[in-house]
PDB file of N, CA and C in Angstrom:
ATOM      1  N   MET A  28     -91.426 226.523  96.625  1.00 62.00           N
ATOM      2  CA  MET A  28     -90.774 225.661  97.455  1.00 62.00           C
ATOM      3  C   MET A  28     -90.956 224.296  97.129  1.00 62.00           C
ATOM      4  N   LYS A  29     -89.854 223.575  96.934  1.00 68.00           N
ATOM      5  CA  LYS A  29     -90.047 221.998  96.661  1.00 68.00           C
ATOM      6  C   LYS A  29     -89.940 221.443  97.293  1.00 68.00           C
ATOM      7  N   THR A  30     -90.264 219.859  98.560  1.00 69.00           N
ATOM      8  CA  THR A  30     -89.744 219.607  99.350  1.00 69.00           C
ATOM      9  C   THR A  30     -88.838 218.124  99.071  1.00 69.00           C
ATOM     10  N   PRO A  31     -87.138 218.461  99.086  1.00 66.00           N
ATOM     11  CA  PRO A  31     -86.487 217.405  98.865  1.00 66.00           C
ATOM     12  C   PRO A  31     -87.187 215.903  99.453  1.00 66.00           C
ATOM     13  N   THR A  32     -86.761 215.223  98.088  1.00 65.00           N
ATOM     14  CA  THR A  32     -86.934 213.955  97.924  1.00 65.00           C
ATOM     15  C   THR A  32     -85.846 213.559  98.639  1.00 65.00           C
ATOM     16  N   PRO A  33     -86.014 212.184  99.600  1.00 59.00           N
ATOM     17  CA  PRO A  33     -85.283 211.695 100.490  1.00 59.00           C
ATOM     18  C   PRO A  33     -83.796 210.578  98.934  1.00 59.00           C
ATOM     19  N   PRO A  34     -83.290 210.672  99.836  1.00 58.00           N
ATOM     20  CA  PRO A  34     -81.763 209.716  98.878  1.00 58.00           C
ATOM     21  C   PRO A  34     -82.411 208.328  98.967  1.00 58.00           C
ATOM     22  N   SER A  35     -82.424 207.313  97.848  1.00 55.00           N
ATOM     23  CA  SER A  35     -82.975 206.040  97.432  1.00 55.00           C
ATOM     24  C   SER A  35     -81.030 205.147  97.958  1.00 55.00           C
ATOM     25  N   SER A  36     -81.667 204.663  99.254  1.00 51.00           N
ATOM     26  CA  SER A  36     -80.266 203.708  99.283  1.00 51.00           C
ATOM     27  C   SER A  36     -80.545 202.245 100.187  1.00 51.00           C
ATOM     28  N   PRO A  37     -80.380 201.311 100.109  1.00 44.00           N
ATOM     29  CA  PRO A  37     -80.692 200.969 101.187  1.00 44.00           C
ATOM     30  C   PRO A  37     -81.246 201.243 103.028  1.00 44.00           C
ATOM     31  N   SER A  38     -80.283 202.071 103.018  1.00 47.00           N
ATOM     32  CA  SER A  38     -80.713 202.151 104.497  1.00 47.00           C
ATOM     33  C   SER A  38     -81.758 202.862 104.983  1.00 47.00           C
ATOM     34  N   SER A  39     -81.983 204.140 103.439  1.00 44.00           N
ATOM     35  CA  SER A  39     -83.544 204.767 103.638  1.00 44.00           C
ATOM     36  C   SER A  39     -84.935 203.766 103.637  1.00 44.00           C
ATOM     37  N   ASN A  40     -84.070 202.644 103.109  1.00 41.00           N
ATOM     38  CA  ASN A  40     -85.628 202.344 103.000  1.00 41.00           C
ATOM     39  C   ASN A  40     -86.397 201.341 104.302  1.00 41.00           C
ATOM     40  N   GLN A  41     -85.116 201.305 104.643  1.00 41.00           N
ATOM     41  CA  GLN A  41     -85.231 200.867 105.613  1.00 41.00           C
ATOM     42  C   GLN A  41     -86.114 202.159 107.285  1.00 41.00           C
ATOM     43  N   SER A  42     -85.729 202.706 106.885  1.00 46.00           N
ATOM     44  CA  SER A  42     -85.816 203.995 108.054  1.00 46.00           C
ATOM     45  C   SER A  42     -87.266 203.977 108.023  1.00 46.00           C
ATOM     46  N   PHE A  43     -87.824 205.643 108.719  1.00 47.00           N
ATOM     47  CA  PHE A  43     -89.040 205.889 108.652  1.00 47.00           C
ATOM     48  C   PHE A  43     -88.974 207.178 107.475  1.00 47.00           C
ATOM     49  N   TYR A  44     -89.874 207.136 106.987  1.00 51.00           N
ATOM     50  CA  TYR A  44     -90.264 208.052 105.502  1.00 51.00           C
ATOM     51  C   TYR A  44     -90.563 209.269 106.124  1.00 51.00           C
ATOM     52  N   LEU A  45     -89.927 209.774 105.690  1.00 52.00           N
ATOM     53  CA  LEU A  45     -90.178 211.361 106.031  1.00 52.00           C
ATOM     54  C   LEU A  45     -92.062 211.764 105.242  1.00 52.00           C
ATOM     55  N   GLY A  46     -92.802 211.703 104.925  1.00 58.00           N
ATOM     56  CA  GLY A  46     -93.613 211.902 104.374  1.00 58.00           C
ATOM     57  C   GLY A  46     -95.201 211.594 105.246  1.00 58.00           C
ATOM     58  N   MET A  47     -94.940 210.895 106.054  1.00 63.00           N
ATOM     59  CA  MET A  47     -95.740 210.152 106.816  1.00 63.00           C
ATOM     60  C   MET A  47     -95.470 211.012 108.252  1.00 63.00           C
ATOM     61  N   THR A  48     -97.094 210.831 108.425  1.00 66.00           N
ATOM     62  CA  THR A  48     -97.733 211.749 110.390  1.00 66.00           C
ATOM     63  C   THR A  48     -97.162 210.016 110.999  1.00 66.00           C
ATOM     64  N   PRO A  49     -96.226 211.218 112.260  1.00 68.00           N
ATOM     65  CA  PRO A  49     -95.930 210.374 112.950  1.00 68.00           C
ATOM     66  C   PRO A  49     -96.935 210.283 113.677  1.00 68.00           C
ATOM     67  N   ALA A  50     -97.009 209.098 114.436  1.00 68.00           N
ATOM     68  CA  ALA A  50     -97.707 208.597 115.642  1.00 68.00           C
ATOM     69  C   ALA A  50     -97.415 207.953 116.811  1.00 68.00           C
ATOM     70  N   ASN A  51     -96.187 208.360 117.209  1.00 72.00           N
ATOM     71  CA  ASN A  51     -95.822 208.450 118.513  1.00 72.00           C
ATOM     72  C   ASN A  51     -94.805 209.173 118.575  1.00 72.00           C
ATOM     73  N   LEU A  52     -94.234 209.638 119.366  1.00 76.00           N
ATOM     74  CA  LEU A  52     -92.352 210.435 120.893  1.00 76.00           C
ATOM     75  C   LEU A  52     -91.514 209.904 119.792  1.00 76.00           C
ATOM     76  N   TYR A  53     -91.091 208.480 119.261  1.00 82.00           N
ATOM     77  CA  TYR A  53     -90.555 207.881 118.712  1.00 82.00           C
ATOM     78  C   TYR A  53     -90.340 208.376 117.356  1.00 82.00           C
ATOM     79  N   GLN A  54     -91.405 207.587 116.768  1.00 77.00           N
ATOM     80  CA  GLN A  54     -91.428 208.325 115.573  1.00 77.00           C
ATOM     81  C   GLN A  54     -91.404 209.864 114.860  1.00 77.00           C
ATOM     82  N   LEU A  55     -91.383 210.659 116.006  1.00 77.00           N
ATOM     83  CA  LEU A  55     -90.712 212.020 115.783  1.00 77.00           C
ATOM     84  C   LEU A  55     -90.133 212.395 115.634  1.00 77.00           C
ATOM     85  N   ASN A  56     -89.197 211.829 116.970  1.00 81.00           N
ATOM     86  CA  ASN A  56     -87.897 212.039 116.821  1.00 81.00           C
ATOM     87  C   ASN A  56     -87.226 211.470 116.063  1.00 81.00           C
ATOM     88  N   GLN A  57     -87.323 210.202 115.539  1.00 80.00           N
ATOM     89  CA  GLN A  57     -87.182 210.073 114.149  1.00 80.00           C
ATOM     90  C   GLN A  57     -86.535 210.948 112.842  1.00 80.00           C
ATOM     91  N   GLN A  58     -88.164 210.782 112.243  1.00 76.00           N
ATOM     92  CA  GLN A  58     -88.150 211.613 111.086  1.00 76.00           C
ATOM     93  C   GLN A  58     -87.667 213.596 111.916  1.00 76.00           C
ATOM     94  N   LYS A  59     -87.453 213.754 112.968  1.00 77.00           N
ATOM     95  CA  LYS A  59     -86.930 215.087 113.003  1.00 77.00           C
ATOM     96  C   LYS A  59     -85.218 215.118 113.177  1.00 77.00           C
ATOM     97  N   LYS A  60     -84.829 213.737 113.217  1.00 80.00           N
ATOM     98  CA  LYS A  60     -83.213 213.458 113.196  1.00 80.00           C
ATOM     99  C   LYS A  60     -82.905 213.354 111.363  1.00 80.00           C
ATOM    100  N   GLN A  61     -84.261 213.078 110.938  1.00 76.00           N
ATOM    101  CA  GLN A  61     -83.763 212.602 109.342  1.00 76.00           C
ATOM    102  C   GLN A  61     -83.924 213.768 108.878  1.00 76.00           C
ATOM    103  N   ILE A  62     -84.717 214.860 109.307  1.00 73.00           N
ATOM    104  CA  ILE A  62     -84.661 216.310 108.761  1.00 73.00           C
ATOM    105  C   ILE A  62     -83.582 216.993 108.465  1.00 73.00           C
ATOM    106  N   GLN A  63     -83.129 216.829 110.073  1.00 76.00           N
ATOM    107  CA  GLN A  63     -82.095 217.954 110.368  1.00 76.00           C
ATOM    108  C   GLN A  63     -80.530 217.036 109.980  1.00 76.00           C
ATOM    109  N   ASP A  64     -80.568 215.994 109.562  1.00 75.00           N
ATOM    110  CA  ASP A  64     -79.478 215.671 108.304  1.00 75.00           C
ATOM    111  C   ASP A  64     -79.371 215.663 107.043  1.00 75.00           C
ATOM    112  N   LEU A  65     -80.577 215.761 106.606  1.00 69.00           N
ATOM    113  CA  LEU A  65     -80.851 216.214 104.835  1.00 69.00           C
ATOM    114  C   LEU A  65     -80.936 218.049 104.918  1.00 69.00           C
ATOM    115  N   GLN A  66     -80.975 218.446 105.756  1.00 72.00           N
ATOM    116  CA  GLN A  66     -80.554 219.590 106.388  1.00 72.00           C
ATOM    117  C   GLN A  66     -78.776 220.160 106.191  1.00 72.00           C
ATOM    118  N   ASN A  67     -78.521 218.878 106.793  1.00 75.00           N
ATOM    119  CA  ASN A  67     -76.784 219.523 107.135  1.00 75.00           C
ATOM    120  C   ASN A  67     -76.160 219.045 106.284  1.00 75.00           C
ATOM    121  N   GLN A  68     -77.021 218.187 105.052  1.00 70.00           N
ATOM    122  CA  GLN A  68     -76.196 217.354 104.087  1.00 70.00           C
ATOM    123  C   GLN A  68     -76.584 218.814 102.350  1.00 70.00           C
ATOM    124  N   SER A  69     -77.565 220.055 102.688  1.00 67.00           N
ATOM    125  CA  SER A  69     -77.767 220.873 101.847  1.00 67.00           C
ATOM    126  C   SER A  69     -77.999 222.168 102.169  1.00 67.00           C
ATOM    127  N   LEU A  70     -77.776 223.371 101.717  1.00 57.00           N
ATOM    128  CA  LEU A  70     -77.357 224.487 102.149  1.00 57.00           C
ATOM    129  C   LEU A  70     -78.835 225.114 102.430  1.00 57.00           C
ATOM    130  N   SER A  71     -79.367 225.410 103.386  1.00 59.00           N
ATOM    131  CA  SER A  71     -81.430 226.334 103.271  1.00 59.00           C
ATOM    132  C   SER A  71     -81.644 227.291 104.861  1.00 59.00           C
ATOM    133  N   SER A  72     -82.299 228.149 104.149  1.00 66.00           N
ATOM    134  CA  SER A  72     -81.903 228.847 104.923  1.00 66.00           C
ATOM    135  C   SER A  72     -82.626 229.217 106.460  1.00 66.00           C
ATOM    136  N   VAL A  73     -82.382 230.292 106.978  1.00 66.00           N
ATOM    137  CA  VAL A  73     -82.313 229.548 108.357  1.00 66.00           C
ATOM    138  C   VAL A  73     -84.083 230.123 108.123  1.00 66.00           C
ATOM    139  N   VAL A  74     -84.827 230.579 107.900  1.00 56.00           N
ATOM    140  CA  VAL A  74     -86.392 230.877 107.998  1.00 56.00           C
ATOM    141  C   VAL A  74     -86.883 229.514 108.084  1.00 56.00           C
ATOM    142  N   ALA A  75     -85.835 228.740 107.496  1.00 63.00           N
ATOM    143  CA  ALA A  75     -86.954 227.101 106.989  1.00 63.00           C
ATOM    144  C   ALA A  75     -86.299 226.740 107.962  1.00 63.00           C
ATOM    145  N   GLU A  76     -85.073 226.549 109.094  1.00 72.00           N
ATOM    146  CA  GLU A  76     -84.447 226.045 110.120  1.00 72.00           C
ATOM    147  C   GLU A  76     -85.250 226.582 111.046  1.00 72.00           C
ATOM    148  N   GLN A  77     -85.970 227.973 111.595  1.00 66.00           N
ATOM    149  CA  GLN A  77     -86.392 228.174 112.150  1.00 66.00           C
ATOM    150  C   GLN A  77     -88.176 226.981 112.090  1.00 66.00           C
ATOM    151  N   MET A  78     -88.756 227.195 111.325  1.00 64.00           N
ATOM    152  CA  MET A  78     -89.974 226.990 110.805  1.00 64.00           C
ATOM    153  C   MET A  78     -90.071 225.797 111.102  1.00 64.00           C
ATOM    154  N   LEU A  79     -89.573 224.893 111.104  1.00 75.00           N
ATOM    155  CA  LEU A  79     -89.577 223.635 111.340  1.00 75.00           C
ATOM    156  C   LEU A  79     -88.992 223.150 112.473  1.00 75.00           C
ATOM    157  N   GLU A  80     -88.376 223.762 113.188  1.00 76.00           N
ATOM    158  CA  GLU A  80     -87.869 224.209 114.905  1.00 76.00           C
ATOM    159  C   GLU A  80     -89.385 223.842 115.396  1.00 76.00           C
ATOM    160  N   LYS A  81     -89.988 225.239 114.912  1.00 72.00           N
ATOM    161  CA  LYS A  81     -91.320 225.203 116.042  1.00 72.00           C
ATOM    162  C   LYS A  81     -92.466 224.470 115.408  1.00 72.00           C
ATOM    163  N   PHE A  82     -92.140 223.872 113.791  1.00 74.00           N
ATOM    164  CA  PHE A  82     -93.377 222.548 114.121  1.00 74.00           C
ATOM    165  C   PHE A  82     -92.952 221.659 114.690  1.00 74.00           C
ATOM    166  N   MET A  83     -91.606 221.028 114.432  1.00 80.00           N
ATOM    167  CA  MET A  83     -91.664 219.999 115.838  1.00 80.00           C
ATOM    168  C   MET A  83     -91.775 220.083 117.201  1.00 80.00           C
ATOM    169  N   LYS A  84     -91.715 221.955 117.421  1.00 81.00           N
ATOM    170  CA  LYS A  84     -91.791 221.509 119.051  1.00 81.00           C
ATOM    171  C   LYS A  84     -93.869 221.809 119.203  1.00 81.00           C
ATOM    172  N   SER A  85     -94.547 222.371 117.871  1.00 75.00           N
ATOM    173  CA  SER A  85     -96.014 222.139 118.369  1.00 75.00           C
ATOM    174  C   SER A  85     -96.020 220.910 118.541  1.00 75.00           C
ATOM    175  N   THR A  86     -95.469 220.000 117.520  1.00 82.00           N
ATOM    176  CA  THR A  86     -96.642 218.663 116.821  1.00 82.00           C
ATOM    177  C   THR A  86     -95.995 217.634 117.796  1.00 82.00           C
ATOM    178  N   GLU A  87     -94.579 217.748 119.044  1.00 85.00           N
ATOM    179  CA  GLU A  87     -94.276 217.085 120.214  1.00 85.00           C
ATOM    180  C   GLU A  87     -95.800 217.843 121.317  1.00 85.00           C
ATOM    181  N   VAL A  88     -95.399 218.761 121.546  1.00 83.00           N
ATOM    182  CA  VAL A  88     -96.989 219.658 121.953  1.00 83.00           C
ATOM    183  C   VAL A  88     -98.327 218.604 122.114  1.00 83.00           C
ATOM    184  N   ALA A  89     -98.692 218.660 120.826  1.00 84.00           N
ATOM    185  CA  ALA A  89     -99.730 218.183 120.597  1.00 84.00           C
ATOM    186  C   ALA A  89     -99.667 216.102 120.852  1.00 84.00           C
ATOM    187  N   MET A  90     -98.771 216.008 120.495  1.00 84.00           N
ATOM    188  CA  MET A  90     -98.926 214.358 120.120  1.00 84.00           C
ATOM    189  C   MET A  90     -98.945 214.080 122.342  1.00 84.00           C
ATOM    190  N   GLN A  91     -97.671 214.822 123.190  1.00 88.00           N
ATOM    191  CA  GLN A  91     -98.049 214.721 124.411  1.00 88.00           C
ATOM    192  C   GLN A  91     -99.646 214.751 125.163  1.00 88.00           C
ATOM    193  N   ASP A  92     -99.575 215.942 124.650  1.00 87.00           N
ATOM    194  CA  ASP A  92    -101.199 215.976 124.739  1.00 87.00           C
ATOM    195  C   ASP A  92    -102.180 214.961 124.427  1.00 87.00           C
ATOM    196  N   ALA A  93    -102.323 214.581 123.626  1.00 88.00           N
ATOM    197  CA  ALA A  93    -103.257 213.283 122.784  1.00 88.00           C
ATOM    198  C   ALA A  93    -102.697 212.522 123.629  1.00 88.00           C
ATOM    199  N   VAL A  94    -101.454 212.182 124.240  1.00 88.00           N
ATOM    200  CA  VAL A  94    -101.073 210.816 124.887  1.00 88.00           C
ATOM    201  C   VAL A  94    -101.614 211.048 126.555  1.00 88.00           C
ATOM    202  N   LEU A  95    -101.904 212.469 127.247  1.00 88.00           N
ATOM    203  CA  LEU A  95    -103.242 212.676 127.913  1.00 88.00           C
ATOM    204  C   LEU A  95    -104.036 211.921 128.214  1.00 88.00           C
ATOM    205  N   LEU A  96    -104.420 212.498 127.003  1.00 87.00           N
ATOM    206  CA  LEU A  96    -106.226 212.577 127.092  1.00 87.00           C
ATOM    207  C   LEU A  96    -106.553 211.264 126.947  1.00 87.00           C
ATOM    208  N   ARG A  97    -105.517 210.372 126.086  1.00 87.00           N
ATOM    209  CA  ARG A  97    -105.690 208.327 125.651  1.00 87.00           C
ATOM    210  C   ARG A  97    -105.280 208.414 126.685  1.00 87.00           C
ATOM    211  N   GLN A  98    -104.965 208.735 127.841  1.00 86.00           N
ATOM    212  CA  GLN A  98    -104.435 207.632 129.320  1.00 86.00           C
ATOM    213  C   GLN A  98    -106.378 208.310 130.089  1.00 86.00           C
ATOM    214  N   GLU A  99    -106.656 209.118 129.941  1.00 83.00           N
ATOM    215  CA  GLU A  99    -107.371 209.678 131.161  1.00 83.00           C
ATOM    216  C   GLU A  99    -109.067 209.208 130.290  1.00 83.00           C
ATOM    217  N   LEU A 100    -108.943 208.498 129.182  1.00 84.00           N
ATOM    218  CA  LEU A 100    -110.059 208.319 128.638  1.00 84.00           C
ATOM    219  C   LEU A 100    -110.116 206.407 129.205  1.00 84.00           C
ATOM    220  N   HIS A 101    -108.311 206.002 129.034  1.00 80.00           N
ATOM    221  CA  HIS A 101    -108.855 204.486 129.858  1.00 80.00           C
ATOM    222  C   HIS A 101    -108.741 204.355 130.953  1.00 80.00           C
ATOM    223  N   GLN A 102    -108.878 205.709 131.440  1.00 81.00           N
ATOM    224  CA  GLN A 102    -108.913 205.268 133.016  1.00 81.00           C
ATOM    225  C   GLN A 102    -109.915 205.850 133.080  1.00 81.00           C
ATOM    226  N   GLY A 103    -110.927 205.744 132.457  1.00 74.00           N
ATOM    227  CA  GLY A 103    -112.279 205.544 132.790  1.00 74.00           C
ATOM    228  C   GLY A 103    -113.128 207.032 133.156  1.00 74.00           C
ATOM    229  N   ARG A 104    -112.750 207.453 133.166  1.00 62.00           N
ATOM    230  CA  ARG A 104    -112.658 209.003 133.964  1.00 62.00           C
ATOM    231  C   ARG A 104    -114.467 209.715 133.213  1.00 62.00           C
ATOM    232  N   PRO A 105    -115.615 209.506 133.776  1.00 60.00           N
ATOM    233  CA  PRO A 105    -117.126 210.019 134.530  1.00 60.00           C
ATOM    234  C   PRO A 105    -117.115 211.221 133.398  1.00 60.00           C
ATOM    235  N   TYR A 106    -118.156 210.557 132.155  1.00 56.00           N
ATOM    236  CA  TYR A 106    -118.742 211.348 131.124  1.00 56.00           C
ATOM    237  C   TYR A 106    -120.293 211.609 131.461  1.00 56.00           C
ATOM    238  N   LYS A 107    -120.688 212.697 131.081  1.00 55.00           N
ATOM    239  CA  LYS A 107    -122.550 212.030 131.447  1.00 55.00           C
ATOM    240  C   LYS A 107    -122.536 212.241 129.856  1.00 55.00           C
ATOM    241  N   THR A 108    -123.481 211.014 129.626  1.00 57.00           N
ATOM    242  CA  THR A 108    -124.043 210.634 128.068  1.00 57.00           C
ATOM    243  C   THR A 108    -125.108 211.251 127.742  1.00 57.00           C
ATOM    244  N   GLN A 109    -125.919 211.153 129.089  1.00 58.00           N
ATOM    245  CA  GLN A 109    -127.614 211.685 129.145  1.00 58.00           C
ATOM    246  C   GLN A 109    -127.429 212.534 129.929  1.00 58.00           C
ATOM    247  N   GLN A 110    -128.432 214.208 129.448  1.00 62.00           N
ATOM    248  CA  GLN A 110    -128.052 215.419 130.706  1.00 62.00           C
ATOM    249  C   GLN A 110    -129.528 214.769 131.327  1.00 62.00           C
ATOM    250  N   GLU A 111    -129.351 214.856 132.092  1.00 68.00           N
ATOM    251  CA  GLU A 111    -129.900 214.600 133.439  1.00 68.00           C
ATOM    252  C   GLU A 111    -131.274 215.428 134.069  1.00 68.00           C
ATOM    253  N   PRO A 112    -132.516 215.113 134.137  1.00 68.00           N
ATOM    254  CA  PRO A 112    -133.526 215.757 133.818  1.00 68.00           C
ATOM    255  C   PRO A 112    -133.670 216.658 135.174  1.00 68.00           C
ATOM    256  N   SER A 113    -134.283 217.550 135.094  1.00 68.00           N
ATOM    257  CA  SER A 113    -133.574 218.852 136.614  1.00 68.00           C
ATOM    258  C   SER A 113    -134.439 218.100 137.280  1.00 68.00           C
ATOM    259  N   SER A 114    -134.171 218.308 139.125  1.00 80.00           N
ATOM    260  CA  SER A 114    -134.441 218.121 139.981  1.00 80.00           C
ATOM    261  C   SER A 114    -135.981 218.459 140.471  1.00 80.00           C
ATOM    262  N   ARG A 115    -135.942 219.904 140.337  1.00 80.00           N
ATOM    263  CA  ARG A 115    -136.720 220.875 140.727  1.00 80.00           C
ATOM    264  C   ARG A 115    -137.908 220.480 139.547  1.00 80.00           C
ATOM    265  N   PRO A 116    -139.082 220.979 140.120  1.00 82.00           N
ATOM    266  CA  PRO A 116    -140.664 221.037 139.649  1.00 82.00           C
ATOM    267  C   PRO A 116    -140.766 222.154 138.730  1.00 82.00           C
ATOM    268  N   ARG A 117    -141.017 222.333 137.471  1.00 85.00           N
ATOM    269  CA  ARG A 117    -141.512 223.513 136.676  1.00 85.00           C
ATOM    270  C   ARG A 117    -142.103 224.533 137.630  1.00 85.00           C
ATOM    271  N   ARG A 118    -142.179 225.864 137.206  1.00 89.00           N
ATOM    272  CA  ARG A 118    -143.197 226.641 138.116  1.00 89.00           C
ATOM    273  C   ARG A 118    -143.930 226.996 137.444  1.00 89.00           C
ATOM    274  N   LEU A 119    -145.388 227.074 138.144  1.00 92.00           N
ATOM    275  CA  LEU A 119    -146.506 226.981 137.547  1.00 92.00           C
ATOM    276  C   LEU A 119    -147.384 228.302 137.358  1.00 92.00           C
ATOM    277  N   ILE A 120    -147.656 227.751 136.683  1.00 94.00           N
ATOM    278  CA  ILE A 120    -147.997 229.791 135.511  1.00 94.00           C
ATOM    279  C   ILE A 120    -148.972 230.448 136.212  1.00 94.00           C
ATOM    280  N   ARG A 121    -149.172 231.334 136.301  1.00 94.00           N
ATOM    281  CA  ARG A 121    -149.250 232.853 137.192  1.00 94.00           C
ATOM    282  C   ARG A 121    -150.671 233.650 136.107  1.00 94.00           C
ATOM    283  N   CYS A 122    -151.583 233.774 136.746  1.00 93.00           N
ATOM    284  CA  CYS A 122    -153.171 234.934 135.473  1.00 93.00           C
ATOM    285  C   CYS A 122    -152.565 235.742 136.480  1.00 93.00           C
ATOM    286  N   SER A 123    -152.275 236.458 135.323  1.00 93.00           N
ATOM    287  CA  SER A 123    -152.541 238.158 135.413  1.00 93.00           C
ATOM    288  C   SER A 123    -153.399 239.005 135.578  1.00 93.00           C
ATOM    289  N   ASN A 124    -154.128 238.252 135.603  1.00 91.00           N
ATOM    290  CA  ASN A 124    -155.956 239.425 136.673  1.00 91.00           C
ATOM    291  C   ASN A 124    -155.821 239.238 138.282  1.00 91.00           C
ATOM    292  N   CYS A 125    -155.955 238.074 138.299  1.00 92.00           N
ATOM    293  CA  CYS A 125    -156.013 237.464 139.619  1.00 92.00           C
ATOM    294  C   CYS A 125    -154.429 236.893 140.945  1.00 92.00           C
ATOM    295  N   ASN A 126    -153.744 237.189 140.084  1.00 92.00           N
ATOM    296  CA  ASN A 126    -152.451 236.555 140.066  1.00 92.00           C
ATOM    297  C   ASN A 126    -152.483 235.357 141.113  1.00 92.00           C
ATOM    298  N   GLN A 127    -153.056 234.348 140.966  1.00 92.00           N
ATOM    299  CA  GLN A 127    -153.772 232.943 141.502  1.00 92.00           C
ATOM    300  C   GLN A 127    -152.394 232.006 140.473  1.00 92.00           C
ATOM    301  N   GLU A 128    -152.078 230.816 141.103  1.00 92.00           N
ATOM    302  CA  GLU A 128    -151.291 230.302 140.435  1.00 92.00           C
ATOM    303  C   GLU A 128    -152.154 229.192 139.373  1.00 92.00           C
ATOM    304  N   GLY A 129    -151.828 228.672 138.570  1.00 92.00           N
ATOM    305  CA  GLY A 129    -152.695 227.311 138.303  1.00 92.00           C
ATOM    306  C   GLY A 129    -154.210 227.924 136.300  1.00 92.00           C
ATOM    307  N   HIS A 130    -153.778 229.100 136.863  1.00 92.00           N
ATOM    308  CA  HIS A 130    -155.127 228.930 135.441  1.00 92.00           C
ATOM    309  C   HIS A 130    -153.649 230.881 134.825  1.00 92.00           C
ATOM    310  N   ASN A 131    -155.135 231.426 133.746  1.00 92.00           N
ATOM    311  CA  ASN A 131    -153.940 231.866 132.870  1.00 92.00           C
ATOM    312  C   ASN A 131    -155.648 232.688 132.993  1.00 92.00           C
ATOM    313  N   ARG A 132    -155.613 234.181 132.916  1.00 91.00           N
ATOM    314  CA  ARG A 132    -155.765 235.354 132.651  1.00 91.00           C
ATOM    315  C   ARG A 132    -157.683 234.587 131.293  1.00 91.00           C
ATOM    316  N   LEU A 133    -157.187 233.593 130.581  1.00 91.00           N
ATOM    317  CA  LEU A 133    -158.149 233.977 129.368  1.00 91.00           C
ATOM    318  C   LEU A 133    -158.936 232.483 130.293  1.00 91.00           C
ATOM    319  N   LYS A 134    -158.334 231.653 130.964  1.00 91.00           N
ATOM    320  CA  LYS A 134    -159.534 230.520 131.475  1.00 91.00           C
ATOM    321  C   LYS A 134    -159.766 231.535 133.422  1.00 91.00           C
ATOM    322  N   CYS A 135    -159.244 232.432 133.899  1.00 92.00           N
ATOM    323  CA  CYS A 135    -159.155 232.661 135.159  1.00 92.00           C
ATOM    324  C   CYS A 135    -161.109 233.152 135.512  1.00 92.00           C
ATOM    325  N   PRO A 136    -161.213 232.488 136.824  1.00 90.00           N
ATOM    326  CA  PRO A 136    -162.881 232.513 137.562  1.00 90.00           C
ATOM    327  C   PRO A 136    -162.677 233.605 137.714  1.00 90.00           C
ATOM    328  N   ALA A 137    -162.425 234.718 137.531  1.00 87.00           N
ATOM    329  CA  ALA A 137    -162.863 235.709 138.382  1.00 87.00           C
ATOM    330  C   ALA A 137    -162.623 236.762 137.347  1.00 87.00           C
ATOM    331  N   ARG A 138    -162.704 236.485 135.638  1.00 81.00           N
ATOM    332  CA  ARG A 138    -163.484 237.255 134.741  1.00 81.00           C
ATOM    333  C   ARG A 138    -164.843 237.439 134.290  1.00 81.00           C
ATOM    334  N   LEU A 139    -164.453 238.814 133.957  1.00 72.00           N
ATOM    335  CA  LEU A 139    -166.862 238.800 133.672  1.00 72.00           C
ATOM    336  C   LEU A 139    -166.628 238.499 132.470  1.00 72.00           C
ATOM    337  N   PRO A 140    -167.851 238.338 132.762  1.00 67.00           N
ATOM    338  CA  PRO A 140    -168.386 237.371 131.342  1.00 67.00           C
ATOM    339  C   PRO A 140    -169.448 237.660 129.956  1.00 67.00           C
TER     340      PRO A 140
END
């Protein structure tokens, strides 16, 4: 199914182009109005209208989320830029022969020669 091209008139050249992705809520609402005007001019199926409504709602929600994220970033939300080293020291190795810390069974002093 092809997307109808907008009618070429002096007013359409000044208006928001339908093929562009809206960058803010104002442009989204303008695009929505223009699409609805084009739908009213020509007959369209109910399924296409429902799909368009769902798309517009999801786009609106996504743009609102993007605005909220942008505001959080500008407020200076703290981020961990580097992973901090562990505050606990590493556990010492334990010998499996004498069960003492600090050496392994190959270097055990209690090992038979």
